[in-house]
Short mmCIF file of C-alpha atoms in Angstrom, two decimals:
data_model
loop_
_atom_site.label_atom_id
_atom_site.label_comp_id
_atom_site.label_asym_id
_atom_site.label_seq_id
_atom_site.Cartn_x
_atom_site.Cartn_y
_atom_site.Cartn_z
CA MET A 1 -51.26 66.09 26.53
CA THR A 2 -52.99 62.65 27.40
CA GLU A 3 -50.94 59.84 27.67
CA LYS A 4 -53.26 58.70 24.59
CA GLN A 5 -52.05 61.61 22.58
CA SER A 6 -48.49 60.80 23.36
CA ALA A 7 -48.89 57.08 22.15
CA ARG A 8 -50.37 58.30 18.97
CA ILE A 9 -47.55 60.94 18.14
CA SER A 10 -45.10 58.15 18.83
CA SER A 11 -46.66 56.03 16.28
CA LEU A 12 -46.93 58.81 13.75
CA ARG A 13 -43.35 59.69 13.89
CA LYS A 14 -42.20 55.98 13.32
CA ARG A 15 -44.41 56.20 10.06
CA LYS A 16 -42.45 59.69 9.38
CA ILE A 17 -46.03 61.39 9.14
CA PHE A 18 -46.64 63.21 11.82
CA TYR A 19 -43.75 66.20 12.86
CA TYR A 20 -43.78 68.92 15.28
CA THR A 21 -43.63 72.72 13.98
CA GLU A 22 -42.38 75.54 15.76
CA SER A 23 -45.76 76.16 17.23
CA CYS A 24 -45.97 72.44 18.28
CA GLY A 25 -44.55 71.73 21.78
CA PRO A 26 -44.87 68.63 23.79
CA ASP A 27 -47.60 70.11 25.86
CA SER A 28 -49.79 71.65 22.61
CA SER A 29 -53.00 70.32 21.44
CA PHE A 30 -53.00 68.88 17.92
CA GLU A 31 -55.85 67.30 15.82
CA TYR A 32 -55.13 64.21 13.63
CA GLU A 33 -56.97 63.45 10.46
CA GLU A 34 -56.96 60.15 8.80
CA PRO A 35 -54.80 59.98 5.78
CA VAL A 36 -56.75 60.33 2.30
CA ARG A 37 -56.72 57.27 0.17
CA ILE A 38 -56.78 58.02 -3.47
CA ASN A 39 -58.03 55.22 -5.38
CA ASN A 40 -57.83 54.39 -9.24
CA ALA A 41 -61.68 53.91 -9.94
CA ASN A 42 -61.10 51.96 -13.15
CA ASN A 43 -58.48 49.49 -11.55
CA PRO A 44 -59.27 49.47 -8.03
CA ARG A 45 -56.56 46.54 -7.72
CA SER A 46 -53.50 48.24 -9.37
CA ALA A 47 -50.52 49.67 -8.27
CA ASP A 48 -51.73 53.32 -7.85
CA GLU A 49 -53.04 52.83 -4.42
CA PHE A 50 -51.37 54.94 -1.78
CA SER A 51 -51.89 56.79 1.26
CA LEU A 52 -51.09 60.33 2.07
CA PRO A 53 -51.72 62.35 5.01
CA ILE A 54 -53.27 65.91 4.93
CA GLU A 55 -51.49 69.18 6.13
CA GLU A 56 -52.96 70.51 9.17
CA ASP A 57 -52.22 73.28 11.29
CA GLY A 58 -49.27 72.43 13.49
CA ALA A 59 -48.25 69.40 11.53
CA LYS A 60 -46.97 69.53 7.90
CA LEU A 61 -44.95 67.09 5.16
CA SER A 62 -41.33 66.69 5.78
CA LYS A 63 -39.26 67.27 2.91
CA TYR A 64 -38.59 63.65 2.27
CA GLU A 65 -42.38 62.93 2.44
CA SER A 66 -42.93 65.60 -0.25
CA GLU A 67 -40.29 63.94 -2.69
CA ARG A 68 -41.86 60.55 -1.95
CA GLN A 69 -45.43 61.91 -3.02
CA LYS A 70 -44.12 63.54 -6.28
CA ASN A 71 -42.71 60.23 -7.09
CA ILE A 72 -45.64 58.51 -6.34
CA GLU A 73 -47.53 61.11 -8.50
CA GLU A 74 -45.05 60.35 -11.29
CA ARG A 75 -45.42 56.67 -11.45
CA LYS A 76 -48.88 56.81 -11.15
CA ARG A 77 -48.84 58.68 -14.33
CA LEU A 78 -46.60 56.29 -16.21
CA PHE A 79 -48.62 53.70 -15.25
CA ARG A 80 -51.93 55.17 -16.85
CA GLU A 81 -49.78 55.82 -20.19
CA LEU A 82 -48.67 52.45 -20.13
CA LYS A 83 -51.89 51.05 -19.16
CA ILE A 84 -50.13 48.39 -17.09
CA GLY A 85 -53.34 47.83 -14.92
CA ASP A 86 -55.12 46.43 -18.22
CA ALA A 87 -52.15 44.19 -18.93
CA LYS A 88 -52.33 42.67 -15.51
CA GLU A 89 -55.88 41.74 -15.75
CA GLU A 90 -55.28 40.20 -18.91
CA LEU A 91 -52.47 37.99 -17.33
CA LEU A 92 -54.73 36.65 -14.58
CA ALA A 93 -56.94 36.08 -17.19
CA VAL A 94 -55.08 33.52 -19.16
CA ALA A 95 -52.84 32.55 -16.22
CA VAL A 96 -52.54 28.70 -16.12
CA ARG A 97 -54.39 27.20 -13.22
CA LYS A 98 -52.52 24.59 -11.37
CA LYS A 99 -52.42 20.98 -12.24
CA MET A 100 -53.92 18.89 -9.86
CA PRO A 101 -51.78 15.97 -8.66
CA GLN A 102 -52.10 12.81 -10.50
CA LYS A 103 -52.56 9.81 -8.61
CA LYS A 104 -49.78 7.20 -8.85
CA SER A 105 -50.59 3.84 -10.07
CA PRO A 106 -49.98 1.21 -7.48
CA TRP A 107 -46.31 -0.38 -7.68
CA LYS A 108 -46.31 -3.42 -9.73
CA LYS A 109 -44.31 -6.22 -8.40
CA SER A 110 -42.05 -7.72 -10.91
CA TYR A 111 -41.84 -11.57 -10.32
CA LYS A 112 -38.58 -13.16 -11.63
CA PRO A 113 -38.35 -16.56 -12.38
CA VAL A 114 -36.72 -18.81 -10.04
CA LEU A 115 -33.84 -20.35 -11.65
CA PRO A 116 -32.86 -23.71 -10.80
CA SER A 117 -29.54 -23.98 -8.55
CA ARG A 118 -26.07 -24.65 -10.06
CA PRO A 119 -24.28 -27.92 -9.08
CA LYS A 120 -21.14 -27.65 -7.49
CA SER A 121 -18.07 -27.57 -9.85
CA LEU A 122 -15.69 -30.55 -9.72
CA ARG A 123 -13.12 -28.23 -7.85
CA LEU A 124 -15.41 -27.65 -5.10
CA GLN A 125 -16.57 -30.89 -4.87
CA HIS A 126 -12.69 -32.06 -4.96
CA LYS A 127 -13.18 -34.07 -7.89
CA SER A 128 -10.36 -34.41 -10.85
CA PRO A 129 -11.98 -33.40 -14.33
CA SER A 130 -12.90 -37.39 -14.89
CA GLY A 131 -14.90 -37.29 -11.79
CA ASP A 132 -12.69 -39.32 -9.72
CA PRO A 133 -12.33 -38.15 -5.91
CA LEU A 134 -8.98 -36.49 -5.35
CA PRO A 135 -6.76 -37.38 -2.39
CA ALA A 136 -7.10 -35.49 0.81
CA ARG A 137 -4.62 -32.60 1.39
CA ASN A 138 -3.15 -32.51 4.51
CA GLU A 139 -1.90 -28.97 4.79
CA PRO A 140 -0.50 -27.96 8.46
CA VAL A 141 -2.73 -25.68 10.64
CA ALA A 142 -1.58 -23.24 12.57
CA THR A 143 -2.42 -23.44 16.39
CA ALA A 144 -1.60 -20.04 17.39
CA LYS A 145 -3.63 -17.86 19.82
CA SER A 146 -3.06 -14.48 17.92
CA ALA A 147 -1.84 -13.54 14.70
CA VAL A 148 1.01 -11.84 16.02
CA ASP A 149 2.33 -14.64 18.73
CA ALA A 150 2.08 -17.50 15.87
CA VAL A 151 3.02 -20.74 17.76
CA ILE A 152 3.15 -23.29 14.75
CA SER A 153 3.89 -26.75 15.37
CA ARG A 154 7.48 -27.58 14.16
CA LYS A 155 9.05 -30.79 12.88
CA PRO A 156 11.00 -32.87 15.16
CA SER A 157 14.18 -31.35 16.23
CA GLY A 158 17.49 -32.87 14.94
CA PRO A 159 18.40 -33.88 11.11
CA LEU A 160 15.62 -34.69 8.59
CA PRO A 161 16.23 -36.87 5.68
CA MET A 162 15.75 -35.17 2.07
CA GLU A 163 12.63 -37.31 1.23
CA SER A 164 10.25 -36.20 -1.54
CA ALA A 165 7.34 -34.35 -0.03
CA VAL A 166 4.69 -35.59 -2.81
CA GLY A 167 5.81 -39.06 -3.13
CA ASN A 168 7.95 -38.72 -6.41
CA LYS A 169 10.96 -40.53 -6.60
CA CYS A 170 13.69 -38.63 -4.90
CA GLU A 171 17.10 -41.03 -5.38
CA GLN A 172 20.67 -40.32 -5.14
CA GLU A 173 21.05 -40.05 -8.62
CA ILE A 174 18.48 -37.43 -9.32
CA LEU A 175 20.25 -35.47 -6.54
CA LYS A 176 23.44 -35.99 -7.91
CA LYS A 177 22.65 -33.96 -10.99
CA PHE A 178 21.61 -31.16 -8.65
CA MET A 179 25.17 -31.69 -6.99
CA GLU A 180 26.71 -31.46 -10.30
CA CYS A 181 25.05 -28.04 -11.05
CA CYS A 182 26.56 -27.04 -7.42
CA LYS A 183 30.27 -28.08 -8.18
CA ALA A 184 31.37 -24.72 -9.86
CA ASP A 185 33.16 -22.40 -7.64
CA PHE A 186 31.64 -19.18 -7.39
CA SER A 187 34.20 -16.37 -8.04
CA PRO A 188 33.29 -13.19 -6.48
CA GLN A 189 35.17 -10.98 -9.10
CA MET A 190 32.88 -8.46 -10.50
CA LYS A 191 32.32 -9.76 -14.00
CA LEU A 192 29.24 -7.71 -14.97
CA THR A 193 30.83 -4.35 -14.78
CA CYS A 194 29.91 -2.78 -17.94
CA GLU A 195 28.93 0.49 -18.50
CA LEU A 196 24.97 1.19 -17.20
CA ALA A 197 23.88 1.89 -20.58
CA ASP A 198 25.46 -1.40 -22.44
CA PHE A 199 23.71 -3.55 -19.07
CA ARG A 200 20.41 -1.60 -20.09
CA ARG A 201 20.41 -2.81 -23.57
CA GLU A 202 21.16 -6.26 -22.40
CA LEU A 203 18.16 -6.24 -19.86
CA CYS A 204 15.97 -5.08 -22.99
CA LYS A 205 16.98 -8.56 -25.04
CA LEU A 206 15.57 -10.58 -22.06
CA THR A 207 12.54 -12.51 -22.92
CA LEU A 208 10.15 -15.05 -21.55
CA GLN A 209 9.59 -18.39 -22.92
CA ALA A 210 6.74 -20.70 -22.38
CA ASP A 211 9.25 -23.48 -20.95
CA THR A 212 10.78 -21.06 -18.74
CA ILE A 213 7.96 -20.76 -16.67
CA CYS A 214 7.44 -23.75 -14.20
CA LYS A 215 5.52 -24.39 -11.04
CA VAL A 216 8.01 -25.18 -8.50
CA VAL A 217 6.21 -25.20 -5.32
CA PRO A 218 2.38 -25.75 -4.74
CA HIS A 219 1.76 -22.80 -2.41
CA ARG A 220 2.70 -18.75 -2.46
CA ILE A 221 6.43 -18.27 -3.14
CA CYS A 222 7.73 -16.54 -0.26
CA SER A 223 11.61 -16.59 -0.63
CA MET A 224 13.89 -17.34 -3.46
CA ALA A 225 17.79 -18.26 -3.97
CA VAL A 226 20.01 -18.46 -7.44
CA HIS A 227 22.71 -20.61 -7.15
CA PRO A 228 25.91 -18.83 -8.66
CA ALA A 229 26.96 -21.77 -10.87
CA GLU A 230 27.81 -20.49 -14.46
CA ASN A 231 27.32 -23.69 -16.39
CA ASN A 232 23.90 -24.36 -15.09
CA LEU A 233 20.58 -22.96 -13.57
CA LEU A 234 19.72 -24.24 -10.29
CA LEU A 235 16.83 -22.59 -8.07
CA ALA A 236 15.64 -23.16 -4.56
CA VAL A 237 12.19 -21.84 -4.01
CA GLY A 238 10.42 -21.56 -0.61
CA ASP A 239 6.69 -21.46 -0.07
CA LYS A 240 3.83 -20.64 2.65
CA TRP A 241 3.59 -24.46 4.13
CA GLY A 242 7.20 -25.03 4.73
CA ASN A 243 8.20 -26.54 1.17
CA LEU A 244 11.31 -26.16 -0.54
CA GLY A 245 11.62 -26.74 -4.23
CA LEU A 246 14.70 -27.22 -6.24
CA TRP A 247 14.52 -26.47 -10.22
CA ASP A 248 17.07 -27.32 -12.77
CA VAL A 249 15.83 -24.57 -15.28
CA LEU A 250 17.94 -26.03 -18.25
CA SER A 251 17.13 -29.95 -17.86
CA ASP A 252 15.20 -32.01 -19.99
CA SER A 253 13.99 -34.59 -17.90
CA GLY A 254 10.61 -33.15 -16.99
CA HIS A 255 9.27 -33.95 -13.53
CA GLU A 256 12.40 -34.88 -12.60
CA SER A 257 13.71 -31.49 -13.11
CA ILE A 258 11.86 -30.42 -9.99
CA GLN A 259 12.31 -31.97 -6.35
CA LEU A 260 10.18 -30.90 -3.51
CA PHE A 261 11.09 -31.05 0.31
CA GLN A 262 9.21 -30.08 3.22
CA PRO A 263 11.94 -29.21 6.02
CA HIS A 264 9.44 -26.68 7.96
CA VAL A 265 5.81 -26.47 8.43
CA GLY A 266 5.68 -22.83 8.34
CA PRO A 267 6.33 -19.83 5.42
CA VAL A 268 9.99 -19.85 4.56
CA ASN A 269 10.70 -16.32 4.82
CA CYS A 270 14.53 -16.78 3.88
CA THR A 271 16.30 -18.87 1.30
CA SER A 272 19.73 -18.75 0.31
CA PHE A 273 22.76 -21.08 -0.63
CA CYS A 274 25.70 -21.22 1.39
CA THR A 275 28.40 -18.55 0.30
CA TYR A 276 31.37 -21.15 1.14
CA ARG A 277 30.03 -24.12 0.33
CA ALA A 278 27.29 -24.06 -2.73
CA THR A 279 26.17 -27.57 -1.80
CA LYS A 280 24.12 -26.41 1.25
CA ILE A 281 21.00 -24.50 1.59
CA TYR A 282 19.81 -22.05 4.56
CA THR A 283 16.35 -21.84 5.02
CA THR A 284 14.37 -19.75 7.71
CA SER A 285 10.82 -20.30 8.51
CA HIS A 286 7.82 -18.55 10.56
CA ASP A 287 7.86 -21.65 12.69
CA GLY A 288 11.05 -20.59 14.53
CA THR A 289 13.65 -23.03 12.76
CA VAL A 290 16.73 -22.38 10.77
CA ARG A 291 17.74 -25.75 8.63
CA CYS A 292 20.53 -26.32 6.55
CA GLY A 293 20.04 -28.69 3.78
CA ASP A 294 23.02 -30.55 2.81
CA LEU A 295 23.16 -32.03 -1.06
CA ASN A 296 26.21 -34.23 0.16
CA LYS A 297 24.77 -35.72 3.25
CA LEU A 298 21.17 -35.55 1.77
CA VAL A 299 19.77 -34.38 5.21
CA PHE A 300 18.06 -30.95 6.67
CA CYS A 301 20.34 -30.15 9.78
CA GLU A 302 18.61 -28.02 12.56
CA VAL A 303 20.79 -24.91 12.85
CA TYR A 304 18.71 -22.97 15.18
CA ALA A 305 15.23 -23.12 16.91
CA SER A 306 13.86 -20.61 18.92
CA ASP A 307 12.47 -20.98 22.77
CA ASP A 308 8.80 -21.93 22.75
CA LYS A 309 8.07 -19.79 25.74
CA LEU A 310 9.16 -16.45 24.35
CA LEU A 311 6.57 -14.25 22.71
CA ARG A 312 6.45 -13.81 18.92
CA ASN A 313 9.33 -16.18 18.73
CA HIS A 314 8.96 -16.64 14.94
CA THR A 315 12.11 -16.13 13.06
CA THR A 316 12.11 -13.94 9.74
CA TRP A 317 15.31 -13.59 8.24
CA HIS A 318 19.00 -14.61 8.40
CA CYS A 319 22.12 -13.42 7.07
CA GLN A 320 25.66 -15.85 6.93
CA MET A 321 28.61 -14.31 9.01
CA GLY A 322 31.14 -17.04 8.41
CA GLU A 323 31.26 -20.45 7.09
CA SER A 324 29.83 -21.62 10.38
CA SER A 325 28.21 -18.56 11.83
CA ILE A 326 25.11 -17.06 10.91
CA MET A 327 22.71 -14.09 12.05
CA ILE A 328 19.07 -14.55 12.73
CA ALA A 329 16.16 -12.07 12.97
CA HIS A 330 13.23 -12.73 15.12
CA GLY A 331 9.67 -11.28 15.31
CA ASN A 332 10.23 -9.84 19.06
CA GLY A 333 12.75 -7.67 17.88
CA LYS A 334 15.76 -9.62 18.91
CA LEU A 335 18.67 -10.53 17.04
CA ALA A 336 20.62 -14.10 17.38
CA PHE A 337 24.20 -14.77 16.54
CA VAL A 338 24.44 -18.56 16.18
CA ASP A 339 27.78 -20.51 15.33
CA SER A 340 26.85 -24.27 14.61
CA ARG A 341 30.46 -25.45 15.40
CA ALA A 342 30.77 -23.87 18.96
CA LYS A 343 29.50 -26.00 22.21
CA LYS A 344 27.14 -23.35 22.91
CA GLN A 345 25.88 -22.29 19.79
CA LEU A 346 24.00 -19.39 20.83
CA GLN A 347 26.64 -16.64 20.83
CA GLY A 348 24.53 -13.67 21.24
CA TRP A 349 21.07 -12.59 21.89
CA TYR A 350 20.72 -8.55 21.15
CA THR A 351 17.79 -6.37 21.25
CA CYS A 352 17.57 -4.22 18.20
CA HIS A 353 14.18 -3.02 17.69
CA GLU A 354 10.99 -3.20 19.76
CA ARG A 355 9.14 -5.06 17.21
CA SER A 356 9.76 -7.43 14.43
CA VAL A 357 13.09 -7.09 12.88
CA ARG A 358 11.94 -7.88 8.81
CA THR A 359 15.69 -8.21 7.36
CA VAL A 360 19.21 -8.34 8.59
CA GLN A 361 22.27 -7.92 6.49
CA VAL A 362 25.73 -7.51 7.01
CA HIS A 363 28.08 -5.24 5.34
CA PRO A 364 29.64 -6.70 2.03
CA LEU A 365 33.13 -5.25 2.93
CA LYS A 366 32.92 -4.01 6.43
CA GLN A 367 32.13 -7.12 8.33
CA GLN A 368 31.49 -5.24 11.71
CA TYR A 369 28.72 -3.36 10.57
CA PHE A 370 25.06 -4.72 9.66
CA ILE A 371 21.89 -3.51 9.04
CA THR A 372 18.11 -4.28 10.18
CA SER A 373 14.67 -3.18 9.21
CA SER A 374 11.74 -2.58 11.26
CA ALA A 375 7.97 -2.76 11.30
CA LEU A 376 8.48 0.41 13.41
CA CYS A 377 9.52 2.85 10.76
CA GLU A 378 13.13 2.32 11.48
CA VAL A 379 16.13 1.23 9.95
CA LYS A 380 19.26 1.04 11.79
CA VAL A 381 23.06 0.40 11.03
CA TRP A 382 24.52 -1.55 13.82
CA ASP A 383 28.19 -2.09 15.07
CA GLN A 384 28.32 -5.24 16.49
CA ARG A 385 31.79 -4.66 18.49
CA TYR A 386 29.62 -2.53 20.71
CA LEU A 387 26.30 -4.76 21.34
CA ASN A 388 27.79 -6.00 24.48
CA LYS A 389 26.74 -2.64 26.09
CA LYS A 390 23.80 -2.53 28.38
CA SER A 391 22.21 -0.11 26.03
CA PRO A 392 24.25 0.08 22.77
CA ASP A 393 23.60 2.86 20.02
CA PRO A 394 23.20 2.18 16.13
CA VAL A 395 25.79 3.81 14.13
CA CYS A 396 23.04 5.55 12.36
CA ASN A 397 19.10 5.15 12.31
CA LEU A 398 16.95 5.94 9.17
CA VAL A 399 13.46 6.80 10.23
CA HIS A 400 10.72 6.42 7.56
CA PRO A 401 7.05 7.25 7.86
CA LYS A 402 5.49 3.94 8.01
CA GLY A 403 6.91 -0.14 8.30
CA LEU A 404 9.49 -1.15 6.40
CA THR A 405 9.72 -4.56 4.51
CA SER A 406 13.01 -4.71 3.68
CA ALA A 407 16.72 -2.77 3.74
CA PHE A 408 19.60 -4.21 2.11
CA PHE A 409 23.51 -2.87 1.33
CA SER A 410 24.72 -2.80 -2.43
CA PRO A 411 27.61 -5.16 -3.18
CA ALA A 412 29.97 -2.52 -2.54
CA GLY A 413 28.08 -1.33 0.48
CA LYS A 414 27.58 2.31 -0.94
CA TYR A 415 24.24 2.21 -0.94
CA VAL A 416 21.06 1.28 0.72
CA VAL A 417 17.59 0.62 -0.38
CA THR A 418 14.77 0.41 1.65
CA THR A 419 11.16 -0.82 0.88
CA CYS A 420 8.43 1.02 2.83
CA ASN A 421 4.89 0.56 3.11
CA ASP A 422 4.20 4.41 2.27
CA ASP A 423 4.47 3.41 -1.35
CA ARG A 424 8.08 4.59 -1.79
CA LEU A 425 11.53 3.23 -2.43
CA ARG A 426 14.32 4.83 -0.91
CA VAL A 427 17.97 4.71 -1.85
CA TYR A 428 20.68 6.15 0.87
CA ASP A 429 24.28 6.93 0.35
CA VAL A 430 25.90 5.12 3.26
CA THR A 431 29.38 5.84 2.01
CA ASN A 432 30.36 8.02 5.06
CA MET A 433 27.57 6.76 7.48
CA ILE A 434 29.74 6.60 10.45
CA THR A 435 30.74 10.60 10.51
CA THR A 436 27.53 11.90 8.59
CA ARG A 437 24.05 11.25 8.39
CA PRO A 438 22.95 9.24 5.02
CA ASN A 439 20.97 11.21 2.73
CA VAL A 440 18.29 10.13 0.43
CA ILE A 441 19.54 10.45 -3.00
CA ALA A 442 16.31 8.60 -4.96
CA GLY A 443 12.78 8.44 -3.70
CA ILE A 444 10.38 6.50 -5.96
CA LYS A 445 6.94 6.15 -6.04
CA HIS A 446 5.95 2.41 -5.91
CA ASN A 447 2.78 0.56 -4.77
CA THR A 448 3.79 -1.63 -2.16
CA HIS A 449 0.41 -2.54 -0.61
CA THR A 450 0.47 -6.11 -1.91
CA GLY A 451 -2.54 -7.21 0.50
CA GLN A 452 -2.58 -10.50 2.18
CA TRP A 453 -2.65 -12.93 -0.81
CA LEU A 454 0.61 -11.98 -1.87
CA THR A 455 4.04 -11.81 -0.70
CA THR A 456 5.23 -8.46 0.48
CA PHE A 457 8.04 -6.69 -2.17
CA LYS A 458 11.57 -6.07 -1.34
CA ALA A 459 13.86 -4.17 -3.75
CA THR A 460 16.66 -6.19 -4.05
CA TRP A 461 20.35 -5.43 -5.48
CA HIS A 462 22.24 -6.84 -8.57
CA PRO A 463 24.78 -9.30 -7.03
CA GLN A 464 27.45 -7.45 -8.74
CA ARG A 465 26.29 -3.90 -9.45
CA ASP A 466 25.86 -1.04 -7.37
CA ASP A 467 23.51 0.65 -9.71
CA VAL A 468 20.60 -1.71 -10.39
CA PHE A 469 18.06 -3.11 -8.21
CA VAL A 470 15.09 -5.08 -8.93
CA VAL A 471 11.48 -5.04 -7.22
CA GLY A 472 7.91 -6.51 -8.11
CA SER A 473 4.95 -4.56 -9.17
CA MET A 474 1.39 -4.19 -8.86
CA GLU A 475 1.10 -2.07 -12.46
CA GLN A 476 -1.05 -3.50 -15.09
CA PRO A 477 0.20 -5.05 -17.64
CA ARG A 478 1.96 -7.21 -15.12
CA GLY A 479 6.00 -7.03 -15.04
CA ILE A 480 9.03 -6.73 -13.30
CA LEU A 481 10.91 -3.45 -12.63
CA LEU A 482 14.28 -2.65 -12.82
CA TYR A 483 15.78 1.03 -11.59
CA SER A 484 19.01 2.51 -11.13
CA CYS A 485 20.58 3.80 -7.93
CA LYS A 486 19.33 7.27 -9.07
CA GLY A 487 15.84 6.38 -9.27
CA GLU A 488 15.61 5.96 -12.86
CA ARG A 489 13.28 2.93 -14.17
CA LEU A 490 15.66 1.14 -16.69
CA HIS A 491 13.35 -1.40 -17.80
CA LYS A 492 10.00 -3.32 -17.23
CA LEU A 493 10.35 -6.97 -18.11
CA MET A 494 6.80 -7.91 -19.41
CA ASP A 495 5.47 -10.81 -21.77
CA GLU A 496 2.13 -12.26 -23.13
CA ASN A 497 2.76 -15.04 -20.54
CA LEU A 498 3.25 -13.05 -17.68
CA ALA A 499 -0.34 -12.29 -16.21
CA SER A 500 0.36 -12.54 -12.39
CA VAL A 501 2.24 -10.36 -9.82
CA CYS A 502 5.74 -11.57 -9.17
CA SER A 503 6.44 -10.70 -5.70
CA VAL A 504 9.80 -12.14 -5.03
CA CYS A 505 12.16 -11.53 -7.62
CA ALA A 506 16.15 -12.15 -8.06
CA PHE A 507 19.16 -11.84 -10.47
CA HIS A 508 21.24 -14.49 -11.40
CA PRO A 509 24.36 -13.86 -9.75
CA THR A 510 26.85 -14.35 -12.61
CA GLN A 511 24.42 -14.32 -15.75
CA GLU A 512 22.14 -12.02 -17.26
CA ILE A 513 19.17 -13.69 -15.88
CA VAL A 514 16.23 -12.61 -13.93
CA PHE A 515 13.77 -14.67 -12.03
CA GLY A 516 10.02 -13.64 -10.56
CA GLY A 517 7.77 -15.69 -8.26
CA ASN A 518 4.25 -15.16 -7.84
CA SER A 519 1.55 -16.54 -5.41
CA SER A 520 0.65 -19.73 -7.25
CA GLY A 521 4.20 -21.19 -6.83
CA ARG A 522 5.33 -20.23 -10.45
CA VAL A 523 8.58 -19.05 -11.45
CA HIS A 524 9.18 -17.28 -14.47
CA VAL A 525 12.79 -16.80 -16.00
CA PHE A 526 13.76 -14.03 -18.46
CA MET A 527 16.87 -15.22 -20.08
#
């Protein structure tokens, strides 16, 4: 067999046409005949076209090819009976020709009429509604090299006189009225000890009136404190640019019911009335200073000023430990113990966190313990008796998924409520925190992303109840939320006159009154 014949046999095998018979070996000769093509004369393009090989000596159709040929013959017969070829020709005759692509019309430019430019508003022109120019605003400007290490120019060290920050009359007679509000001694007895259900019904009765809404400070409210007197309502409010406003809520003297001072130049992060002498007001500012406003002496005394050479030397929070001692938190994670009566006022300087200490609070009953919250996802409870060690360990460490804005003990020290940036409020049972790790008894989903234009939320307890706390809300319609220690929403304070977010909220210590401050300096009083 020649090489050409072998290649031909191989190609025929692939086509399943040629097969060896018993008498046909690899060396035997063979003859190949082209397959006969059977065409349909009537329909040359029909599907009846097929090719079949003719049997020859030495080569015959396999069983598979025989079956295939029978099937083809059967289909051919069916096609002739059904007249498939004729139907195909008819369809081809009536087939729709392809439409020629239409030429697109050239794009027509739409010419809009040029409107005349609008004139600037009187507000942008810094003019009054009558058109008169307004006086220039002297807002303090931060001279910081970075947003983290803010070095803001401070007020002169030493006592500052209580002078009005807006040029209003600030006579002694007006301040004497404020002192009368502070004369009532606050009794720390638990007065609001009714059942939670009864207290909830009382909260539902609180309303907001138009005359209980007032702009106390000119800028965003950062902190707020309520005087514990029962015979009157006195409120202290600190804003973003170091202003401190005092508001006699029940006064009818108009503008004289509000007195505005400026003891700082940075945000007033924390404001509180002295626990032992109600005529004193402590303020902690981002400019690194802590001052005490004395309504008797009419001065703001400097309690503490951080070292300018330290990085992140701003002060963030304070908590009073005694009549003359105070605990001050810093942005560098440090904690300062200050005694204003001692010769060396700085009594201690301790590291609690690697970064900013957001809040600090002494345990209400066990004064040796205090709690700190940090931007590094940590809440730690410390024992100040062991802080003198080289590396003191906290009593317990409550780790959170993200940074915190606050952590506070309840009035009896049973619970701790934390506000975290993972949109969660958590309540811990710290009754046995020394022996066992505190457990989360309530986790509340709460939007805490206030953005850069609003003060961050800080959930705070009722001063006389261990089962109620208040926090601001981003929900629509706007309102103030009150929760129980078990995470149940007790009530939402709403009113048609409340159309903004109240970031800073507080209870009255002895009365069923709730205060809420917004970013424009207004305070809303639900009573």
